[in-house]
Amino acid sequence: GAGVSQSPSNKVTEKGKDVELRCDPISGHTALYWYRQSLGQGLEFLIYFQGNSAPDKSGLPSDRFSAERTGGSVSTLTIQRTQQEDSAVYLCASSLGLAGGPTQYFGPGTRLTVL
Amino acid sequence: AQSVAQPEDQVNVAEGNPLTVKCTYSVSGNPYLFWYVQYPNRGLQFLLKYITGDNLVKGSYGFEAEFNKSQTSFHLKKPSALVSDSALYFCAVSHNQAGTALIFGKGTTLSVSS
């Protein structure tokens, strides 16, 4: 079946602009995660959704970052007033969540470049 | 706090030789352990996991890993390396319940020469 998809694959924006990144999880996966991959920081957890709720937002680096999930499916990660240090690859993953196994399956990522 | 260490930034091996990519972890309680592989400009691809049971776990593409509780290690191994195995490998740990974040190591670049 289809894997995790993310859009756009690449996003170039100017400092100070807002961006939205989208994730479509594997059908039936109730858990959804956002991670960030950068050269300096490696792979960092941002936020976890179970259904439409976010029980763990501990990785969001500042209040400029927010995420929502609707219908227990698609999720959007929004970064407001982007800064150059936000440049990274943003990865989304999904898993069966509380009802199933812990394995997280990753999408191809969105490469964000802030000029 | 949970942490994962991959002590080698790069591992070089000749095709046909066995390979080992090292991983040690620190977590309270019993961990879930994972290996992922990343090819250039691609997302992370799941290789294998340890949840419970047999300490030797077999995964995709002929890879296997051994969970060693006393040494808190989960090294990735393959008996005979292929050039196509060249990629970036990540070890990850989470608490032993579904729906928790993965903590990743910094990654190890595997280079297999022909």
PDB file of C-alpha atoms in Angstrom:
ATOM      1  CA  GLY A   1       0.000   0.000   0.000  1.00  0.00           C
ATOM      2  CA  ALA A   2       0.947   3.660  -0.099  1.00  0.00           C
ATOM      3  CA  GLY A   3       3.533   4.915   2.327  1.00  0.00           C
ATOM      4  CA  VAL A   4       3.761   8.211   4.157  1.00  0.00           C
ATOM      5  CA  SER A   5       3.688  11.148   1.774  1.00  0.00           C
ATOM      6  CA  GLN A   6       4.822  14.705   2.375  1.00  0.00           C
ATOM      7  CA  SER A   7       4.444  17.902   0.439  1.00  0.00           C
ATOM      8  CA  PRO A   8       6.077  19.936  -0.820  1.00  0.00           C
ATOM      9  CA  SER A   9       9.307  18.003  -1.310  1.00  0.00           C
ATOM     10  CA  ASN A  10      11.234  21.275  -1.345  1.00  0.00           C
ATOM     11  CA  LYS A  11      10.357  24.696  -0.028  1.00  0.00           C
ATOM     12  CA  VAL A  12      12.420  27.853  -0.333  1.00  0.00           C
ATOM     13  CA  THR A  13      11.192  30.863   1.581  1.00  0.00           C
ATOM     14  CA  GLU A  14      12.384  34.208   2.762  1.00  0.00           C
ATOM     15  CA  LYS A  15      13.168  34.962   6.365  1.00  0.00           C
ATOM     16  CA  GLY A  16      10.069  36.160   8.184  1.00  0.00           C
ATOM     17  CA  LYS A  17       7.543  34.354   5.997  1.00  0.00           C
ATOM     18  CA  ASP A  18       5.213  31.614   7.254  1.00  0.00           C
ATOM     19  CA  VAL A  19       5.333  28.096   5.808  1.00  0.00           C
ATOM     20  CA  GLU A  20       3.067  25.066   5.982  1.00  0.00           C
ATOM     21  CA  LEU A  21       4.287  21.523   5.554  1.00  0.00           C
ATOM     22  CA  ARG A  22       1.881  18.671   4.962  1.00  0.00           C
ATOM     23  CA  CYS A  23       1.961  15.000   5.897  1.00  0.00           C
ATOM     24  CA  ASP A  24      -0.333  12.182   4.784  1.00  0.00           C
ATOM     25  CA  PRO A  25       0.210   9.129   6.998  1.00  0.00           C
ATOM     26  CA  ILE A  26      -0.273   5.496   6.085  1.00  0.00           C
ATOM     27  CA  SER A  27      -3.970   4.657   6.038  1.00  0.00           C
ATOM     28  CA  GLY A  28      -5.096   3.257   9.393  1.00  0.00           C
ATOM     29  CA  HIS A  29      -2.129   4.595  11.332  1.00  0.00           C
ATOM     30  CA  THR A  30      -3.435   6.473  14.341  1.00  0.00           C
ATOM     31  CA  ALA A  31      -0.098   7.850  15.498  1.00  0.00           C
ATOM     32  CA  LEU A  32       1.776  10.566  13.624  1.00  0.00           C
ATOM     33  CA  TYR A  33       5.127  12.156  14.399  1.00  0.00           C
ATOM     34  CA  TRP A  34       7.134  15.097  13.143  1.00  0.00           C
ATOM     35  CA  TYR A  35      10.931  15.150  13.278  1.00  0.00           C
ATOM     36  CA  ARG A  36      13.547  17.577  12.030  1.00  0.00           C
ATOM     37  CA  GLN A  37      16.883  16.583  10.500  1.00  0.00           C
ATOM     38  CA  SER A  38      19.663  19.124  10.315  1.00  0.00           C
ATOM     39  CA  LEU A  39      23.421  18.895   9.968  1.00  0.00           C
ATOM     40  CA  GLY A  40      24.143  20.416  13.320  1.00  0.00           C
ATOM     41  CA  GLN A  41      21.438  18.777  15.425  1.00  0.00           C
ATOM     42  CA  GLY A  42      20.891  15.411  13.780  1.00  0.00           C
ATOM     43  CA  LEU A  43      17.389  13.942  14.005  1.00  0.00           C
ATOM     44  CA  GLU A  44      15.152  15.685  16.557  1.00  0.00           C
ATOM     45  CA  PHE A  45      11.630  14.829  17.642  1.00  0.00           C
ATOM     46  CA  LEU A  46       9.150  17.689  17.356  1.00  0.00           C
ATOM     47  CA  ILE A  47       5.616  16.506  18.121  1.00  0.00           C
ATOM     48  CA  TYR A  48       3.486  13.354  18.393  1.00  0.00           C
ATOM     49  CA  PHE A  49      -0.204  12.947  17.586  1.00  0.00           C
ATOM     50  CA  GLN A  50      -2.484  10.131  18.683  1.00  0.00           C
ATOM     51  CA  GLY A  51      -5.609  10.660  16.642  1.00  0.00           C
ATOM     52  CA  ASN A  52      -6.178  14.408  16.546  1.00  0.00           C
ATOM     53  CA  SER A  53      -4.645  15.030  19.961  1.00  0.00           C
ATOM     54  CA  ALA A  54      -1.014  15.918  20.614  1.00  0.00           C
ATOM     55  CA  PRO A  55      -0.014  14.346  23.931  1.00  0.00           C
ATOM     56  CA  ASP A  56       3.639  15.199  23.393  1.00  0.00           C
ATOM     57  CA  LYS A  57       4.684  18.567  22.017  1.00  0.00           C
ATOM     58  CA  SER A  58       7.921  18.658  23.961  1.00  0.00           C
ATOM     59  CA  GLY A  59      10.170  18.882  20.917  1.00  0.00           C
ATOM     60  CA  LEU A  60       8.728  22.025  19.363  1.00  0.00           C
ATOM     61  CA  PRO A  61      11.654  24.463  19.526  1.00  0.00           C
ATOM     62  CA  SER A  62       9.668  27.685  19.920  1.00  0.00           C
ATOM     63  CA  ASP A  63       6.153  29.095  19.832  1.00  0.00           C
ATOM     64  CA  ARG A  64       6.688  29.862  16.148  1.00  0.00           C
ATOM     65  CA  PHE A  65       6.156  26.164  15.520  1.00  0.00           C
ATOM     66  CA  SER A  66       2.703  24.600  15.629  1.00  0.00           C
ATOM     67  CA  ALA A  67       1.010  21.542  14.214  1.00  0.00           C
ATOM     68  CA  GLU A  68      -2.456  20.188  13.833  1.00  0.00           C
ATOM     69  CA  ARG A  69      -4.045  17.007  12.665  1.00  0.00           C
ATOM     70  CA  THR A  70      -7.574  16.712  11.366  1.00  0.00           C
ATOM     71  CA  GLY A  71      -9.802  13.702  10.813  1.00  0.00           C
ATOM     72  CA  GLY A  72      -7.169  11.489  12.384  1.00  0.00           C
ATOM     73  CA  SER A  73      -5.275  11.654   9.128  1.00  0.00           C
ATOM     74  CA  VAL A  74      -3.510  14.595   7.479  1.00  0.00           C
ATOM     75  CA  SER A  75      -1.235  16.772   9.557  1.00  0.00           C
ATOM     76  CA  THR A  76       0.135  20.241   8.914  1.00  0.00           C
ATOM     77  CA  LEU A  77       3.263  21.654  10.527  1.00  0.00           C
ATOM     78  CA  THR A  78       3.310  25.449  10.466  1.00  0.00           C
ATOM     79  CA  ILE A  79       6.345  27.597  11.052  1.00  0.00           C
ATOM     80  CA  GLN A  80       5.644  31.284  11.523  1.00  0.00           C
ATOM     81  CA  ARG A  81       8.147  34.074  10.903  1.00  0.00           C
ATOM     82  CA  THR A  82      10.757  31.652   9.605  1.00  0.00           C
ATOM     83  CA  GLN A  83      14.384  32.080  10.593  1.00  0.00           C
ATOM     84  CA  GLN A  84      17.504  30.817   8.861  1.00  0.00           C
ATOM     85  CA  GLU A  85      18.075  28.296  11.661  1.00  0.00           C
ATOM     86  CA  ASP A  86      14.759  26.674  10.686  1.00  0.00           C
ATOM     87  CA  SER A  87      16.410  25.385   7.508  1.00  0.00           C
ATOM     88  CA  ALA A  88      16.318  21.607   7.732  1.00  0.00           C
ATOM     89  CA  VAL A  89      14.588  18.513   6.400  1.00  0.00           C
ATOM     90  CA  TYR A  90      11.259  17.974   8.136  1.00  0.00           C
ATOM     91  CA  LEU A  91      10.304  14.320   8.358  1.00  0.00           C
ATOM     92  CA  CYS A  92       6.910  12.887   9.133  1.00  0.00           C
ATOM     93  CA  ALA A  93       6.328   9.344  10.381  1.00  0.00           C
ATOM     94  CA  SER A  94       3.294   7.276  11.251  1.00  0.00           C
ATOM     95  CA  SER A  95       2.655   4.109  13.218  1.00  0.00           C
ATOM     96  CA  LEU A  96      -0.224   1.951  14.338  1.00  0.00           C
ATOM     97  CA  GLY A  97      -0.007   3.753  17.667  1.00  0.00           C
ATOM     98  CA  LEU A  98      -1.560   2.515  20.858  1.00  0.00           C
ATOM     99  CA  ALA A  99      -3.533  -0.154  19.057  1.00  0.00           C
ATOM    100  CA  GLY A 100      -0.552  -1.788  17.443  1.00  0.00           C
ATOM    101  CA  GLY A 101       3.179  -1.987  17.076  1.00  0.00           C
ATOM    102  CA  PRO A 102       5.651   0.813  17.721  1.00  0.00           C
ATOM    103  CA  THR A 103       7.378   0.823  14.346  1.00  0.00           C
ATOM    104  CA  GLN A 104       7.399   4.261  12.773  1.00  0.00           C
ATOM    105  CA  TYR A 105       7.415   4.552   8.991  1.00  0.00           C
ATOM    106  CA  PHE A 106       8.861   7.701   7.543  1.00  0.00           C
ATOM    107  CA  GLY A 107       7.961   9.866   4.598  1.00  0.00           C
ATOM    108  CA  PRO A 108      10.532  11.293   2.154  1.00  0.00           C
ATOM    109  CA  GLY A 109      10.682  14.621   3.975  1.00  0.00           C
ATOM    110  CA  THR A 110      10.326  18.290   3.077  1.00  0.00           C
ATOM    111  CA  ARG A 111      13.561  20.202   2.617  1.00  0.00           C
ATOM    112  CA  LEU A 112      13.033  23.731   3.925  1.00  0.00           C
ATOM    113  CA  THR A 113      15.492  26.460   2.994  1.00  0.00           C
ATOM    114  CA  VAL A 114      15.107  29.867   4.610  1.00  0.00           C
ATOM    115  CA  LEU A 115      16.994  32.607   2.793  1.00  0.00           C
TER     116      LEU A 115
ATOM    117  CA  ALA B   1      17.217  10.838  29.982  1.00  0.00           C
ATOM    118  CA  GLN B   2      17.329   8.575  27.001  1.00  0.00           C
ATOM    119  CA  SER B   3      20.296   8.681  24.684  1.00  0.00           C
ATOM    120  CA  VAL B   4      21.850   6.729  21.846  1.00  0.00           C
ATOM    121  CA  ALA B   5      25.502   6.645  20.897  1.00  0.00           C
ATOM    122  CA  GLN B   6      26.910   5.587  17.558  1.00  0.00           C
ATOM    123  CA  PRO B   7      30.630   5.833  18.219  1.00  0.00           C
ATOM    124  CA  GLU B   8      31.745   5.651  14.581  1.00  0.00           C
ATOM    125  CA  ASP B   9      30.979   8.428  12.130  1.00  0.00           C
ATOM    126  CA  GLN B  10      32.054   6.193   9.266  1.00  0.00           C
ATOM    127  CA  VAL B  11      32.586   2.489   8.703  1.00  0.00           C
ATOM    128  CA  ASN B  12      34.489   1.260   5.655  1.00  0.00           C
ATOM    129  CA  VAL B  13      34.286  -2.352   4.521  1.00  0.00           C
ATOM    130  CA  ALA B  14      35.090  -4.283   1.360  1.00  0.00           C
ATOM    131  CA  GLU B  15      32.300  -5.972  -0.546  1.00  0.00           C
ATOM    132  CA  GLY B  16      31.787  -9.542   0.617  1.00  0.00           C
ATOM    133  CA  ASN B  17      33.235  -8.904   4.062  1.00  0.00           C
ATOM    134  CA  PRO B  18      31.122  -8.854   7.229  1.00  0.00           C
ATOM    135  CA  LEU B  19      30.062  -5.489   8.566  1.00  0.00           C
ATOM    136  CA  THR B  20      29.194  -4.165  12.007  1.00  0.00           C
ATOM    137  CA  VAL B  21      27.730  -0.776  12.850  1.00  0.00           C
ATOM    138  CA  LYS B  22      27.824  -0.100  16.582  1.00  0.00           C
ATOM    139  CA  CYS B  23      25.122   1.335  18.804  1.00  0.00           C
ATOM    140  CA  THR B  24      24.843   1.731  22.564  1.00  0.00           C
ATOM    141  CA  TYR B  25      21.912   3.200  24.415  1.00  0.00           C
ATOM    142  CA  SER B  26      20.810   4.587  27.740  1.00  0.00           C
ATOM    143  CA  VAL B  27      17.174   4.398  28.764  1.00  0.00           C
ATOM    144  CA  SER B  28      15.277   3.689  31.937  1.00  0.00           C
ATOM    145  CA  GLY B  29      13.372   0.442  31.918  1.00  0.00           C
ATOM    146  CA  ASN B  30      13.199  -1.895  28.985  1.00  0.00           C
ATOM    147  CA  PRO B  31      13.758  -0.219  25.626  1.00  0.00           C
ATOM    148  CA  TYR B  32      12.426  -0.600  22.142  1.00  0.00           C
ATOM    149  CA  LEU B  33      15.390  -0.473  19.743  1.00  0.00           C
ATOM    150  CA  PHE B  34      15.412   0.232  16.023  1.00  0.00           C
ATOM    151  CA  TRP B  35      17.709   0.535  13.034  1.00  0.00           C
ATOM    152  CA  TYR B  36      16.887   2.746  10.074  1.00  0.00           C
ATOM    153  CA  VAL B  37      18.778   3.372   6.839  1.00  0.00           C
ATOM    154  CA  GLN B  38      18.809   6.569   4.812  1.00  0.00           C
ATOM    155  CA  TYR B  39      19.883   6.799   1.197  1.00  0.00           C
ATOM    156  CA  PRO B  40      20.835  10.222  -0.264  1.00  0.00           C
ATOM    157  CA  ASN B  41      17.898  12.630  -0.459  1.00  0.00           C
ATOM    158  CA  ARG B  42      15.507   9.990   0.833  1.00  0.00           C
ATOM    159  CA  GLY B  43      13.576   9.479   4.036  1.00  0.00           C
ATOM    160  CA  LEU B  44      14.373   6.915   6.676  1.00  0.00           C
ATOM    161  CA  GLN B  45      13.728   3.290   5.819  1.00  0.00           C
ATOM    162  CA  PHE B  46      12.970   0.823   8.622  1.00  0.00           C
ATOM    163  CA  LEU B  47      15.388  -2.128   8.833  1.00  0.00           C
ATOM    164  CA  LEU B  48      14.608  -3.978  12.046  1.00  0.00           C
ATOM    165  CA  LYS B  49      13.538  -3.658  15.655  1.00  0.00           C
ATOM    166  CA  TYR B  50      13.930  -5.314  19.035  1.00  0.00           C
ATOM    167  CA  ILE B  51      10.873  -5.367  21.264  1.00  0.00           C
ATOM    168  CA  THR B  52      11.221  -8.457  23.388  1.00  0.00           C
ATOM    169  CA  GLY B  53      12.177 -12.101  23.103  1.00  0.00           C
ATOM    170  CA  ASP B  54      15.110 -13.456  21.129  1.00  0.00           C
ATOM    171  CA  ASN B  55      18.136 -11.202  21.400  1.00  0.00           C
ATOM    172  CA  LEU B  56      19.081 -11.779  17.747  1.00  0.00           C
ATOM    173  CA  VAL B  57      16.752  -9.900  15.451  1.00  0.00           C
ATOM    174  CA  LYS B  58      16.668 -10.379  11.688  1.00  0.00           C
ATOM    175  CA  GLY B  59      15.514  -7.645   9.369  1.00  0.00           C
ATOM    176  CA  SER B  60      15.412  -6.456   5.797  1.00  0.00           C
ATOM    177  CA  TYR B  61      18.145  -6.952   3.188  1.00  0.00           C
ATOM    178  CA  GLY B  62      19.999  -9.584   5.213  1.00  0.00           C
ATOM    179  CA  PHE B  63      20.709  -7.310   8.171  1.00  0.00           C
ATOM    180  CA  GLU B  64      20.516  -8.501  11.750  1.00  0.00           C
ATOM    181  CA  ALA B  65      21.148  -6.983  15.166  1.00  0.00           C
ATOM    182  CA  GLU B  66      21.917  -8.381  18.568  1.00  0.00           C
ATOM    183  CA  PHE B  67      20.415  -6.938  21.720  1.00  0.00           C
ATOM    184  CA  ASN B  68      22.825  -7.137  24.643  1.00  0.00           C
ATOM    185  CA  LYS B  69      21.192  -5.921  27.835  1.00  0.00           C
ATOM    186  CA  SER B  70      24.297  -6.109  30.019  1.00  0.00           C
ATOM    187  CA  GLN B  71      26.322  -4.030  27.583  1.00  0.00           C
ATOM    188  CA  THR B  72      23.320  -1.856  26.590  1.00  0.00           C
ATOM    189  CA  SER B  73      24.217  -2.408  22.965  1.00  0.00           C
ATOM    190  CA  PHE B  74      22.322  -3.113  19.764  1.00  0.00           C
ATOM    191  CA  HIS B  75      24.933  -3.521  17.030  1.00  0.00           C
ATOM    192  CA  LEU B  76      23.843  -3.916  13.412  1.00  0.00           C
ATOM    193  CA  LYS B  77      25.495  -6.700  11.446  1.00  0.00           C
ATOM    194  CA  LYS B  78      25.524  -8.299   8.036  1.00  0.00           C
ATOM    195  CA  PRO B  79      27.570 -11.385   7.102  1.00  0.00           C
ATOM    196  CA  SER B  80      28.475 -10.204   3.592  1.00  0.00           C
ATOM    197  CA  ALA B  81      28.364  -6.527   2.609  1.00  0.00           C
ATOM    198  CA  LEU B  82      27.162  -5.257  -0.764  1.00  0.00           C
ATOM    199  CA  VAL B  83      28.151  -2.003  -2.477  1.00  0.00           C
ATOM    200  CA  SER B  84      24.453  -1.146  -2.459  1.00  0.00           C
ATOM    201  CA  ASP B  85      24.492  -1.218   1.356  1.00  0.00           C
ATOM    202  CA  SER B  86      26.431   2.065   1.308  1.00  0.00           C
ATOM    203  CA  ALA B  87      24.207   4.565   3.110  1.00  0.00           C
ATOM    204  CA  LEU B  88      23.654   6.393   6.396  1.00  0.00           C
ATOM    205  CA  TYR B  89      22.489   4.192   9.268  1.00  0.00           C
ATOM    206  CA  PHE B  90      20.652   5.389  12.356  1.00  0.00           C
ATOM    207  CA  CYS B  91      20.087   3.570  15.614  1.00  0.00           C
ATOM    208  CA  ALA B  92      17.073   4.703  17.666  1.00  0.00           C
ATOM    209  CA  VAL B  93      15.534   3.966  21.046  1.00  0.00           C
ATOM    210  CA  SER B  94      12.172   4.605  22.639  1.00  0.00           C
ATOM    211  CA  HIS B  95      10.407   3.699  25.849  1.00  0.00           C
ATOM    212  CA  ASN B  96       8.712   0.332  25.716  1.00  0.00           C
ATOM    213  CA  GLN B  97       5.294   1.497  24.692  1.00  0.00           C
ATOM    214  CA  ALA B  98       3.771   2.472  21.412  1.00  0.00           C
ATOM    215  CA  GLY B  99       3.334   6.141  20.712  1.00  0.00           C
ATOM    216  CA  THR B 100       6.532   7.501  22.116  1.00  0.00           C
ATOM    217  CA  ALA B 101       9.177   9.522  20.352  1.00  0.00           C
ATOM    218  CA  LEU B 102      12.267   7.945  18.898  1.00  0.00           C
ATOM    219  CA  ILE B 103      15.616   9.185  20.120  1.00  0.00           C
ATOM    220  CA  PHE B 104      18.203   8.814  17.383  1.00  0.00           C
ATOM    221  CA  GLY B 105      21.920   8.422  17.334  1.00  0.00           C
ATOM    222  CA  LYS B 106      23.965  10.764  15.145  1.00  0.00           C
ATOM    223  CA  GLY B 107      24.219   8.221  12.384  1.00  0.00           C
ATOM    224  CA  THR B 108      27.014   6.157  10.867  1.00  0.00           C
ATOM    225  CA  THR B 109      27.968   6.346   7.218  1.00  0.00           C
ATOM    226  CA  LEU B 110      28.656   2.909   5.811  1.00  0.00           C
ATOM    227  CA  SER B 111      30.875   2.789   2.752  1.00  0.00           C
ATOM    228  CA  VAL B 112      31.247  -0.543   0.967  1.00  0.00           C
ATOM    229  CA  SER B 113      33.981  -0.691  -1.661  1.00  0.00           C
ATOM    230  CA  SER B 114      34.057  -3.077  -4.598  1.00  0.00           C
TER     231      SER B 114
END
